[in-house]
Structure formats: C-alpha cells, structure tokens
C-alpha positions as protocol buffer text, in pm:
chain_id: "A"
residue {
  index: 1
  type: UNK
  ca { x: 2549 y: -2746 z: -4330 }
}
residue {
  index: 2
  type: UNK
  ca { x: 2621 y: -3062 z: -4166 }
}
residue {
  index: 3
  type: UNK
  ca { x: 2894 y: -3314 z: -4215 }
}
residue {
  index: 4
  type: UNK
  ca { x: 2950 y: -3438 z: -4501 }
}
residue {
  index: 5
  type: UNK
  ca { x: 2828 y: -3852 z: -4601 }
}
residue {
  index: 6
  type: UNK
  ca { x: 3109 y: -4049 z: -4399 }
}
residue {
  index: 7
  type: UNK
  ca { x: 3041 y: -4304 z: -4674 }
}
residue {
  index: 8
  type: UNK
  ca { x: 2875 y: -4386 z: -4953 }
}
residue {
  index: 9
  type: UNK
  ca { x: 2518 y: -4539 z: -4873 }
}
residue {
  index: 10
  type: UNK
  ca { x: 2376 y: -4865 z: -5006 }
}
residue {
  index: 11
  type: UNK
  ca { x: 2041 y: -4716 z: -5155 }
}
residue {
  index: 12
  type: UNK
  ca { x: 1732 y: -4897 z: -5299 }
}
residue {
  index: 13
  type: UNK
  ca { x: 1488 y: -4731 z: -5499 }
}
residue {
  index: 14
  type: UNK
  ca { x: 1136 y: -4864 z: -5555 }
}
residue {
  index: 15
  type: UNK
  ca { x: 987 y: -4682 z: -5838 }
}
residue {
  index: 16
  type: UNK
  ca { x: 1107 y: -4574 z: -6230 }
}
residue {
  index: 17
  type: UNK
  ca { x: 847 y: -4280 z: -6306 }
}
residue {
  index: 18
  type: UNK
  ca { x: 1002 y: -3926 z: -6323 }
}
residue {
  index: 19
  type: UNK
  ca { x: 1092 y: -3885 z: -5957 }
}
residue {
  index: 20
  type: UNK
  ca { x: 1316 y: -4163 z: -5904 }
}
residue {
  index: 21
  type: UNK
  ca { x: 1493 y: -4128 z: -6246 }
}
residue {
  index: 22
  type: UNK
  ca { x: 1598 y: -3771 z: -6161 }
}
residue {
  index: 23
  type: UNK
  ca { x: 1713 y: -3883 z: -5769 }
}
residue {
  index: 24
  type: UNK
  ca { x: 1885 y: -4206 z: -5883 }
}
residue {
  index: 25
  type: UNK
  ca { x: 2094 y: -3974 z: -6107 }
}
residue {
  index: 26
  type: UNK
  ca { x: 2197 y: -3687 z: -5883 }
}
residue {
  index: 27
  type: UNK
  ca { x: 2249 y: -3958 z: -5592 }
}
residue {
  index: 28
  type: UNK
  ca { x: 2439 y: -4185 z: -5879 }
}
residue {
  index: 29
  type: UNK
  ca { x: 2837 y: -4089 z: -5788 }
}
residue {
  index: 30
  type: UNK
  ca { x: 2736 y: -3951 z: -5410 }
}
residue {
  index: 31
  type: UNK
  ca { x: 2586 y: -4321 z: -5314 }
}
residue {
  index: 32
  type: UNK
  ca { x: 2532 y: -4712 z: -5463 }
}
residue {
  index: 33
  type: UNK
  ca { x: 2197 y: -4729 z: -5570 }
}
residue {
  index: 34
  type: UNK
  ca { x: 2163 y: -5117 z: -5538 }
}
residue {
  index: 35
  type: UNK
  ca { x: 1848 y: -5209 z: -5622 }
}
residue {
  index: 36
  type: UNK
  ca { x: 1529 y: -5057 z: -5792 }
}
residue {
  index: 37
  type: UNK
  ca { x: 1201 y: -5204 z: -5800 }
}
residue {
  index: 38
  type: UNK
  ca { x: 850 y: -5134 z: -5977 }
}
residue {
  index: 39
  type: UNK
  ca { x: 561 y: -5242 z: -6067 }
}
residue {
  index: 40
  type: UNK
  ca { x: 659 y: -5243 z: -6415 }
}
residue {
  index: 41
  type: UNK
  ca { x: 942 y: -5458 z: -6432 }
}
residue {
  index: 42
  type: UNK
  ca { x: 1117 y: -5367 z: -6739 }
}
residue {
  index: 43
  type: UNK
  ca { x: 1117 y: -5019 z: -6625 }
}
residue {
  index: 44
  type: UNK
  ca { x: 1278 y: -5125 z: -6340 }
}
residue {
  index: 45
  type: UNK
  ca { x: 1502 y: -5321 z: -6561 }
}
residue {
  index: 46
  type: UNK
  ca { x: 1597 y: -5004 z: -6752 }
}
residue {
  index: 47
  type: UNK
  ca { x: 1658 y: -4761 z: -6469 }
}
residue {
  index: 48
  type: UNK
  ca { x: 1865 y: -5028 z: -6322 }
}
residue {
  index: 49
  type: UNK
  ca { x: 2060 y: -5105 z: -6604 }
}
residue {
  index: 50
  type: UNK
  ca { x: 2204 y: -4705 z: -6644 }
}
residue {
  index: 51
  type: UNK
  ca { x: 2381 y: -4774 z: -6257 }
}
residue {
  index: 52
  type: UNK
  ca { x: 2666 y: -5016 z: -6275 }
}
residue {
  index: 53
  type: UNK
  ca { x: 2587 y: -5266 z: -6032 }
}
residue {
  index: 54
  type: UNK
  ca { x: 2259 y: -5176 z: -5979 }
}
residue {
  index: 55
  type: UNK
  ca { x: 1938 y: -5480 z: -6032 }
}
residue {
  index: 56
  type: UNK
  ca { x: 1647 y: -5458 z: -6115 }
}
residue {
  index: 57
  type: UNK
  ca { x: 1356 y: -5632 z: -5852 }
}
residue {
  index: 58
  type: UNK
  ca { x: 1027 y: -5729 z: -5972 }
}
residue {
  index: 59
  type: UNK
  ca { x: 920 y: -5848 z: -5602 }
}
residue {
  index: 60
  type: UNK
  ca { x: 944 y: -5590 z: -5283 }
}
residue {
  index: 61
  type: UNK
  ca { x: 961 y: -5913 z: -5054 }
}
residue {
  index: 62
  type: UNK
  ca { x: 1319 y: -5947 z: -5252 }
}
residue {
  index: 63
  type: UNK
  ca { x: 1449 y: -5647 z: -5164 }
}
residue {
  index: 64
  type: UNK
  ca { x: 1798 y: -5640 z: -4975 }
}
residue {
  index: 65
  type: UNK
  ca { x: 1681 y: -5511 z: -4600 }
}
residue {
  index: 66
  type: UNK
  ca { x: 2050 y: -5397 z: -4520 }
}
residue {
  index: 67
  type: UNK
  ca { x: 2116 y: -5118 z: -4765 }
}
residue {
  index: 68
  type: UNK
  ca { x: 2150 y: -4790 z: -4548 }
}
residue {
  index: 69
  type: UNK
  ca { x: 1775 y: -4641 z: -4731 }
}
residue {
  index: 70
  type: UNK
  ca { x: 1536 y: -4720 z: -4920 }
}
residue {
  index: 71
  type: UNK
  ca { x: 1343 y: -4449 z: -5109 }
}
residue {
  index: 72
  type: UNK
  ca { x: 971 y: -4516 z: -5168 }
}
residue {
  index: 73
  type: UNK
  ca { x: 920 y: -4310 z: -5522 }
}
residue {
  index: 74
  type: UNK
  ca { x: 593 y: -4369 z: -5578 }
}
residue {
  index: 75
  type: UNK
  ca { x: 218 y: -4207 z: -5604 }
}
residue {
  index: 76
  type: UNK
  ca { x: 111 y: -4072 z: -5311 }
}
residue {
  index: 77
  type: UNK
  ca { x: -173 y: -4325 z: -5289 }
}
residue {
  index: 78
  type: UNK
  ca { x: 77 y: -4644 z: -5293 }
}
residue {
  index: 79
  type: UNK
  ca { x: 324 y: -4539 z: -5041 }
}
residue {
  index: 80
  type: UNK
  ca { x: 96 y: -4709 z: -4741 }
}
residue {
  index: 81
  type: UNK
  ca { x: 87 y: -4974 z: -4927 }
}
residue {
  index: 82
  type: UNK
  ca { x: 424 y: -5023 z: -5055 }
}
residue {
  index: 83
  type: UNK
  ca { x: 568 y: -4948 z: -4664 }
}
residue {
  index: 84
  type: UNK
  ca { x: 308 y: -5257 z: -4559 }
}
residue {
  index: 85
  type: UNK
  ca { x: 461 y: -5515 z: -4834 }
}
residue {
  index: 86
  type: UNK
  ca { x: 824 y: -5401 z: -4757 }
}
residue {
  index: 87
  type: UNK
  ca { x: 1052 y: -5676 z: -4531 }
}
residue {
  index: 88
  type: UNK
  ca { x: 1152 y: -5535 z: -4241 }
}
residue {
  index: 89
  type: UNK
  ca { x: 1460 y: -5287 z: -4319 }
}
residue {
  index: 90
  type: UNK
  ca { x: 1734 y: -5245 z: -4102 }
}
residue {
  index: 91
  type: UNK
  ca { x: 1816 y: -4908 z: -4239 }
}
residue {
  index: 92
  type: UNK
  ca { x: 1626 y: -4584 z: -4296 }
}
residue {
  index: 93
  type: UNK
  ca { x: 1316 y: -4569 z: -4513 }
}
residue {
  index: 94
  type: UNK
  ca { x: 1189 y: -4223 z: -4656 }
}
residue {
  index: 95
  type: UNK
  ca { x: 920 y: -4154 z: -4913 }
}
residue {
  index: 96
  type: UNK
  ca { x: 924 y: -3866 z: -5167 }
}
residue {
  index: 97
  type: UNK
  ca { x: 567 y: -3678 z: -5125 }
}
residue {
  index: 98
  type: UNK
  ca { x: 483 y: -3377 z: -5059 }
}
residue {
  index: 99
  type: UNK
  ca { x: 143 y: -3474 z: -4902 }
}
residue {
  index: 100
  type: UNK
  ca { x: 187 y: -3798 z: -4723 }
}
residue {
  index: 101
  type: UNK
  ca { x: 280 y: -3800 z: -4371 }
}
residue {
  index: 102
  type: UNK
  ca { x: 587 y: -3976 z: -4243 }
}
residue {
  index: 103
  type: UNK
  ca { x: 290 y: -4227 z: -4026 }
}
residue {
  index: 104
  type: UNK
  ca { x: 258 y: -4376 z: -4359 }
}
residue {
  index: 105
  type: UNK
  ca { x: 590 y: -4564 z: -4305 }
}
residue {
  index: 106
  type: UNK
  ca { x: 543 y: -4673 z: -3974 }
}
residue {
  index: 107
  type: UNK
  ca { x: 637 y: -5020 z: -3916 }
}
residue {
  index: 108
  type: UNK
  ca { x: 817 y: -5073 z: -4206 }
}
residue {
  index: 109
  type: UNK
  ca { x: 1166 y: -5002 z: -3999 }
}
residue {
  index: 110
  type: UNK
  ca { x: 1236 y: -4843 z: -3681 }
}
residue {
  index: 111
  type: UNK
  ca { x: 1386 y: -4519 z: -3903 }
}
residue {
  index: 112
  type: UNK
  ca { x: 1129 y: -4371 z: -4155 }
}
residue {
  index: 113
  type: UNK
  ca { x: 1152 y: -4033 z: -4294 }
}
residue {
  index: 114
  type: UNK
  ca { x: 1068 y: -3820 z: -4589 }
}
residue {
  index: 115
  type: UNK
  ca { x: 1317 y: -3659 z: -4844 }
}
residue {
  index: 116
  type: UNK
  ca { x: 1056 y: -3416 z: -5074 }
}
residue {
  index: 117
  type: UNK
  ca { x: 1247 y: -3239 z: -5334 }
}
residue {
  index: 118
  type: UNK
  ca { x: 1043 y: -2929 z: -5402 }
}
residue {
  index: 119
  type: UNK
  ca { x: 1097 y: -2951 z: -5802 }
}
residue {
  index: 120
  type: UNK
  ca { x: 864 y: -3037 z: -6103 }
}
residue {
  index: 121
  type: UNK
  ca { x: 999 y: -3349 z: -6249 }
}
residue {
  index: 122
  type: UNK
  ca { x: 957 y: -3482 z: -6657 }
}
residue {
  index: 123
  type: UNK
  ca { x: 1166 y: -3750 z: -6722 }
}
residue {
  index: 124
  type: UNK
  ca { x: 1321 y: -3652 z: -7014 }
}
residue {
  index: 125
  type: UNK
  ca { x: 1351 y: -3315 z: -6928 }
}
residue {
  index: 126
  type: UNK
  ca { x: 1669 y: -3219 z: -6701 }
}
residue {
  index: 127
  type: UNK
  ca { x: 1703 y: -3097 z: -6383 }
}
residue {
  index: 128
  type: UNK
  ca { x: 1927 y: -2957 z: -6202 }
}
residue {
  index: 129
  type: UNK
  ca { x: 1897 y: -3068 z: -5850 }
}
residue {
  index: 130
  type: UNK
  ca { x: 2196 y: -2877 z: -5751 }
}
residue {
  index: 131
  type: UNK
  ca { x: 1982 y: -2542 z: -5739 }
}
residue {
  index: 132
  type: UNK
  ca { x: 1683 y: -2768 z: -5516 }
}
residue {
  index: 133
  type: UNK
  ca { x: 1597 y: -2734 z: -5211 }
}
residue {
  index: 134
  type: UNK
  ca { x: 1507 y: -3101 z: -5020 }
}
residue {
  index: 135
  type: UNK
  ca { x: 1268 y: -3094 z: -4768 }
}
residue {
  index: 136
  type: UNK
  ca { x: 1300 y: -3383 z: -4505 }
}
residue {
  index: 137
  type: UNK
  ca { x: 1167 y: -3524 z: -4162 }
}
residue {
  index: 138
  type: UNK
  ca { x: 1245 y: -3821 z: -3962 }
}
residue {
  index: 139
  type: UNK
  ca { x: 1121 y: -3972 z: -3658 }
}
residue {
  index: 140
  type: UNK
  ca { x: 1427 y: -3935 z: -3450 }
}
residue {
  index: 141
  type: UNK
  ca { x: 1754 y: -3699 z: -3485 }
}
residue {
  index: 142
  type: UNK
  ca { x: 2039 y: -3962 z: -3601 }
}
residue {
  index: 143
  type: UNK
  ca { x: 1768 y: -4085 z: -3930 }
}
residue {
  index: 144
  type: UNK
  ca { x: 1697 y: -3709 z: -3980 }
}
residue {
  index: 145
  type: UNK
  ca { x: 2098 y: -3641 z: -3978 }
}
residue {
  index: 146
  type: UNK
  ca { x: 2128 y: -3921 z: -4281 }
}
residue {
  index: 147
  type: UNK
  ca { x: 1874 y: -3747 z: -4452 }
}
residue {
  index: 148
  type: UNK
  ca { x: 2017 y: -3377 z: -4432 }
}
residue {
  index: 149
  type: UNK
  ca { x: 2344 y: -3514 z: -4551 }
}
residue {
  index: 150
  type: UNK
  ca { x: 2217 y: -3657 z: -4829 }
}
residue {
  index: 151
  type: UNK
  ca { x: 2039 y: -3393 z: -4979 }
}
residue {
  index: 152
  type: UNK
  ca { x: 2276 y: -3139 z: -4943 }
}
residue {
  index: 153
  type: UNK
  ca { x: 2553 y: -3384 z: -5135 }
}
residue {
  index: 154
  type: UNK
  ca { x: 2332 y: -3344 z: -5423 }
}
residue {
  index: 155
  type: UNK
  ca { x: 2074 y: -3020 z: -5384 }
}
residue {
  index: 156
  type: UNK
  ca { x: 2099 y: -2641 z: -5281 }
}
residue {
  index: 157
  type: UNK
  ca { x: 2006 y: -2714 z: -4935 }
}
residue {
  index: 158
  type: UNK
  ca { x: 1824 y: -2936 z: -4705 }
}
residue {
  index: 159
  type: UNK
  ca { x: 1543 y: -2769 z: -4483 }
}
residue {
  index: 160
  type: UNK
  ca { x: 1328 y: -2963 z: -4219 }
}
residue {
  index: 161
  type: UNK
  ca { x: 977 y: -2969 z: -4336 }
}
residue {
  index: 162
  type: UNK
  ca { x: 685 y: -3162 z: -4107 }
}
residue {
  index: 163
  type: UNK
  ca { x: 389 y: -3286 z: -4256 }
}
residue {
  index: 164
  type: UNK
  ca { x: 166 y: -3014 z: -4236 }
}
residue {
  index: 165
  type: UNK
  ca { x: 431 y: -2783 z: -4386 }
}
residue {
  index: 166
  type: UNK
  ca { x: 461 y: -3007 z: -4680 }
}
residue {
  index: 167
  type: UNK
  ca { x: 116 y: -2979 z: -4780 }
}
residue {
  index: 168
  type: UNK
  ca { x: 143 y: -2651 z: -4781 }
}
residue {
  index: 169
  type: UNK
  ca { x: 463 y: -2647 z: -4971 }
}
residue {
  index: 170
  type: UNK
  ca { x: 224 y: -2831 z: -5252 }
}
residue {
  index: 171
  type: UNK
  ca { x: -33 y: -2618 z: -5262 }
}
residue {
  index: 172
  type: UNK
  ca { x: 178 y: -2325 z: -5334 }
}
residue {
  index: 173
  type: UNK
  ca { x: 371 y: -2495 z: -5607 }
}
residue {
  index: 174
  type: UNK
  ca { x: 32 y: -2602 z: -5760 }
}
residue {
  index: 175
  type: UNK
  ca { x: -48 y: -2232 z: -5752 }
}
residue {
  index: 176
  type: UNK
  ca { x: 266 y: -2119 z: -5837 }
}
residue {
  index: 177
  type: UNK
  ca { x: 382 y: -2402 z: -6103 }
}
residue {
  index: 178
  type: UNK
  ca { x: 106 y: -2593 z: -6201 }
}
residue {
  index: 179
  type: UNK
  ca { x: -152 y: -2300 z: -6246 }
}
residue {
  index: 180
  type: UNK
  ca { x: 83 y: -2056 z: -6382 }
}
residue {
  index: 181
  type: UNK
  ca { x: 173 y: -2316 z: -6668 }
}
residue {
  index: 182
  type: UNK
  ca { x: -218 y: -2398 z: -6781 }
}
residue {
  index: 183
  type: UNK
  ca { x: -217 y: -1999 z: -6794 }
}
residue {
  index: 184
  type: UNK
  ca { x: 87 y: -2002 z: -7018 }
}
residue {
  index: 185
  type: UNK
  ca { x: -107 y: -2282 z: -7225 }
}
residue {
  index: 186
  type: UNK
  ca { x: -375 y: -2071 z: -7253 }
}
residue {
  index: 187
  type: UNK
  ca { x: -185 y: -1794 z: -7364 }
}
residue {
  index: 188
  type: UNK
  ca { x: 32 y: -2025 z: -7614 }
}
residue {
  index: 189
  type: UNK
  ca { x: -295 y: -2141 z: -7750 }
}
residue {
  index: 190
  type: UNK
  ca { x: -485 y: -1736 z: -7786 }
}
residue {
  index: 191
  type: UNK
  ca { x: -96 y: -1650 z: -7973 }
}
residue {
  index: 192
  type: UNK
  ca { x: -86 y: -1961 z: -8209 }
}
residue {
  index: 193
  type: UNK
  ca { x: -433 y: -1836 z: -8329 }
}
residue {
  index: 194
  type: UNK
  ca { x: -319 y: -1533 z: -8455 }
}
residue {
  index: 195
  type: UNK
  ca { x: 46 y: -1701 z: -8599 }
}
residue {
  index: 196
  type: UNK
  ca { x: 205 y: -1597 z: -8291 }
}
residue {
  index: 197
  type: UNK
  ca { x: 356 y: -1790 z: -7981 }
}
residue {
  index: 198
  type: UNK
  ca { x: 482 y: -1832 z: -7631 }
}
residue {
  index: 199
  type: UNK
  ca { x: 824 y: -1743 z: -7738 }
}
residue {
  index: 200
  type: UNK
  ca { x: 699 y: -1345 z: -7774 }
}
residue {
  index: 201
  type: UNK
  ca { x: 589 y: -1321 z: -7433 }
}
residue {
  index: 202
  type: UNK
  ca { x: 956 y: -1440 z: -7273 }
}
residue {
  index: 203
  type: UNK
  ca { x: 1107 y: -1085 z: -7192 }
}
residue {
  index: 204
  type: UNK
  ca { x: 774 y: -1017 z: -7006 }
}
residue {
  index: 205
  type: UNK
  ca { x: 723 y: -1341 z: -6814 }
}
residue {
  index: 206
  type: UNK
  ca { x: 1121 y: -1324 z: -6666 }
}
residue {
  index: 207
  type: UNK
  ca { x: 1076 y: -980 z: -6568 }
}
residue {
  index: 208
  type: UNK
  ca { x: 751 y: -1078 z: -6386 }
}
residue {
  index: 209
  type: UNK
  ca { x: 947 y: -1363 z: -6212 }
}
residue {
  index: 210
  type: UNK
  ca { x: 1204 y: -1176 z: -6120 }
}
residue {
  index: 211
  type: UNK
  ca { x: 966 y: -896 z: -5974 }
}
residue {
  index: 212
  type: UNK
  ca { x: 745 y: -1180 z: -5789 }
}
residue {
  index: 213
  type: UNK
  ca { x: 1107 y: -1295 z: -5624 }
}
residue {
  index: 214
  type: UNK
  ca { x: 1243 y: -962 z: -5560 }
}
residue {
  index: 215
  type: UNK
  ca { x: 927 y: -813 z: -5393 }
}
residue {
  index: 216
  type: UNK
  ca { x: 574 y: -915 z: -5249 }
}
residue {
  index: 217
  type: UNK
  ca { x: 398 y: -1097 z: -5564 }
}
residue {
  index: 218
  type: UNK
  ca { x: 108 y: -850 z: -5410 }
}
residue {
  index: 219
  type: UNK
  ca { x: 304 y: -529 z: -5478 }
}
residue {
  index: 220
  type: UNK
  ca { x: 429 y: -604 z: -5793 }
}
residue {
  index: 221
  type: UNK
  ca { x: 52 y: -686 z: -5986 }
}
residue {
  index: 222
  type: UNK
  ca { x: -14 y: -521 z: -6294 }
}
residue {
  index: 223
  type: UNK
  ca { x: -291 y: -519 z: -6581 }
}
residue {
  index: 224
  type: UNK
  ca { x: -654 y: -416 z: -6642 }
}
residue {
  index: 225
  type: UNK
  ca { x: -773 y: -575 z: -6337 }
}
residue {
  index: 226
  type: UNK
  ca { x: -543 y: -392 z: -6056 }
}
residue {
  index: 227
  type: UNK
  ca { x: -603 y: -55 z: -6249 }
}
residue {
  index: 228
  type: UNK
  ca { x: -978 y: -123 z: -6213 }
}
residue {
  index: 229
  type: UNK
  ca { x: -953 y: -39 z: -6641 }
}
residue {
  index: 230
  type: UNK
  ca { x: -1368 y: -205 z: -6696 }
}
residue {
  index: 231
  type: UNK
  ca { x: -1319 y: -135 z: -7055 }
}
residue {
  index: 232
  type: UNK
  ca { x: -1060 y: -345 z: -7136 }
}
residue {
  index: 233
  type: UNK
  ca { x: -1145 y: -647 z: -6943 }
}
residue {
  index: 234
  type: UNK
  ca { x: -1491 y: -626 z: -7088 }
}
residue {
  index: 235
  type: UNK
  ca { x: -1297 y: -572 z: -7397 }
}
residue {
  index: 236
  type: UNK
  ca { x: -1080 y: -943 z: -7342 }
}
residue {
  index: 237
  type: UNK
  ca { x: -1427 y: -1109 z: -7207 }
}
residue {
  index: 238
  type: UNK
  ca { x: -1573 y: -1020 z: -7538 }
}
residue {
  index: 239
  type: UNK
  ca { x: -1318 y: -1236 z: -7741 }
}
residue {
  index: 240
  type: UNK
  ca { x: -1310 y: -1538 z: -7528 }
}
residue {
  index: 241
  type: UNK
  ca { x: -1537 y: -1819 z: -7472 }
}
residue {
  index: 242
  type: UNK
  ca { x: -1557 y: -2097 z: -7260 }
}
residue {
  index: 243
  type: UNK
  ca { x: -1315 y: -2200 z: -6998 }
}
residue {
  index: 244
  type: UNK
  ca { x: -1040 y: -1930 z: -7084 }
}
residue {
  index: 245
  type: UNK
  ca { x: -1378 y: -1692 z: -7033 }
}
residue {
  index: 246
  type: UNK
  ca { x: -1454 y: -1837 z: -6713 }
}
residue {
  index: 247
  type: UNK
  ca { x: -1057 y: -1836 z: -6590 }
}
residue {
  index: 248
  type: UNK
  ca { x: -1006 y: -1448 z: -6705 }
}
residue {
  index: 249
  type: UNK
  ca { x: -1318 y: -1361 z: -6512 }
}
residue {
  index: 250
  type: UNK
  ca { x: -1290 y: -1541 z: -6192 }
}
residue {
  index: 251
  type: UNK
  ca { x: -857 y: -1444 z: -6220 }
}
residue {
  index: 252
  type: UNK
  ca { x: -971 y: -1089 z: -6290 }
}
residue {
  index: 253
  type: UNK
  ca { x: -1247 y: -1042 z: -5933 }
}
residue {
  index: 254
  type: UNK
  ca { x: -980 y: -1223 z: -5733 }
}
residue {
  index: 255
  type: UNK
  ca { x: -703 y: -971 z: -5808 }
}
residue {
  index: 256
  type: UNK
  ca { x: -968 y: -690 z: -5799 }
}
residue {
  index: 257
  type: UNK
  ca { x: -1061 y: -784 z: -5480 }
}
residue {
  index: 258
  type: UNK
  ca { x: -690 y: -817 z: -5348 }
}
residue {
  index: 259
  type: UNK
  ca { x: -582 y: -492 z: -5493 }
}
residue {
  index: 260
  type: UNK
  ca { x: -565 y: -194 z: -5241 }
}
residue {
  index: 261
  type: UNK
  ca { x: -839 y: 8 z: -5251 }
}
C-alpha cells in the first residue's frame, strides 16, 4: 500500500452521468472536488451543488488548470475530444474507461493517466467503492504514485492496469456482468409467466457465485448441457421461442463443447 494522500487534492470533474456521481462521492471527504463540468449544465449544476464549495462549469476552456487532477468521466467516444478542448493543466489528468488508452490524453498536460474502477455503476443505486478494486496507469512513476494513493483512500485496492489489460478487464465484466444479468432477465421474464420471480432463484444463484469464486468457473458447471442429458434440453428448446431459443441453444453447444469429454 503506498503512503497515504499528504494532502487533500484540488479535483475537477467533467461529467454528471453515473460514473462521476459515484467517484465525486467516495472522493468527497478524502479530496476538494472544485469544479464539475458537462455538457448538460444543470446536471453539472446539481452534482456540484451536493459538494460544499464545489461549481458548476458549463465551458471546459473555464476550467481552473491548477487543481492537482482532473477526471475526464465521460463516454468512451468523447474523452479525445474532451482532452483536445481542455486548457493546458498543470496537474494530472486521468480518464475513467476501461477501453481507451491513456494516448487519448496526450497533450492535454504533461501527466495523464487512467483511474478505471472495475464496478457497474446506476446512479441511484449505491455502491460501495470501499470493496473496488481501481485500476490505474500513468505515463511516468510520480503521476502513477498520485493515482495509487487515491484509489486506495477510497477503494479495496489499487492495481496497475495498461491498456491492453483494460480491455480485457471489459470484456470479462461484459461476460461476467452484463451477460449474466440479460440471462437473469430472461429468467425473471420465463418465472413472471408462470406467477413466479427472480426472488426464487436467490439461494441458487449465491451458491453458484460463490462456487465460480471459490473454484475454476469450468469445474464447477452444472445442468443438462454438461451431463450431455439430450432429453431435457430438447425438452427446454420445445417451450421457448425466439431469442431466449436461440440464447439456450448457442449457451447449451458452447458448454457442451467445453465440458470434458
């Protein structure tokens, strides 16, 4: 772990979606978030306004270029942009993706990096970034220092991630989060049918977590598909249609094909 902040940093965020809500708060207490800026002003206006002494900036050319880092908290397809409009700042400037590289920032300030937070974020949903990890990369050791220290004031642990790395990191999660949730939508939907939901399925779905974290996801399948059972997965086919169809099928050969023979 390294040393903890020697002060608290002067921090402006542009962007007010669901990313920079959740980092202004955990950072809110471990740093001064000064300014925030977005394309939607009176977002900006109300993100601001829950920081005391924080403004709201409807302009990136009026952004203060002396705070210790800004955080670009953006889509992935504005952060070039963003970095190109920015003044030049003094201090450290880090985006939040997972799939941009760190050249997206170049030029924008002779310290760029990137602080990822490997989390799914809804605004109004909490998080606790204490149990996060932070991914981050810098282009030289005493910007990548700043960085560390700041995410482990406010997550589980910082871990150096490069570009490459990250993309994988999102590709996983998309697999792991974003995939496994449309399944559980799926499965919310096939349960409300028959007066049913989600809720039933909770003892089974932590026990499969906890088996996917305690072993190799590989050892630990179950269901019609590793036992090879054809009757029962032509059984399921025969009472779907459409996409879920098409999902259970194509789910069903890939774990068939990955099971050991």
């Amino acid at each position: 772990m390294p040393d903890p902040l020697p002060h608290k940093p002067r921090i402006s965020i542009i962007g007010s979606g669901n990313v920079a809500t959740h980092l202004a708060r955990a950072l809110d207490g471990h740093a001064c978030i000064s300014q925030v800026c977005s394309r939607d002003f009176t977002h900006a206006q109300e993100l601001a306004s829950r920081h005391r002494g924080c403004k709201a900036v409807e302009n990136l050319a009026d952004l203060d270029p002396t705070v210790d880092l800004c955080l670009i908290a953006v889509a992935d397809d504005a952060i070039a942009s963003v970095a190109q409009s920015l003044p030049k700042m003094q201090g450290l400037v880090a985006h939040t993706s997972d799939s941009t590289p760190i050249e997206a920032l170049a030029g924008c300030s002779d310290q760029i990096g990137v602080f990822y937070p490997l989390q799914t974020f809804s605004k109004d949903a909490k998080v606790d970034l204490s149990a996060v990890t932070i991914f981050t990369e810098a282009s030289n050791a005493s910007a990548l220092a700043k960085l560390d220290a700041l995410a482990w004031a406010i997550a589980k642990e910082a871990r150096h991630a490069d570009s490459q790395q990250r993309k994988a990191l999102h590709i996983a999660a998309v697999f792991g989060c974003n995939f496994a949730n449309h399944l559980w939508a799926i499965a919310d939907d096939l349960l409300r049918r028959e007066g049913l939901d989600l809720h039933v399925l909770e003892p089974l779905l932590r026990v499969t977590l906890d088996k996917a974290l305690s072993m190799p996801p590989s050892q630990a399948q179950t269901g019609p598909a590793a036992r090879g059972d054809q009757r029962v997965i032509a059984d399921h086919l025969s009472r779907l249609t459409g996409l879920p169809h098409d999902i259970y099928s194509l789910l069903t050969t890939s774990i068939m094909a990955s099971s050991p023979s």
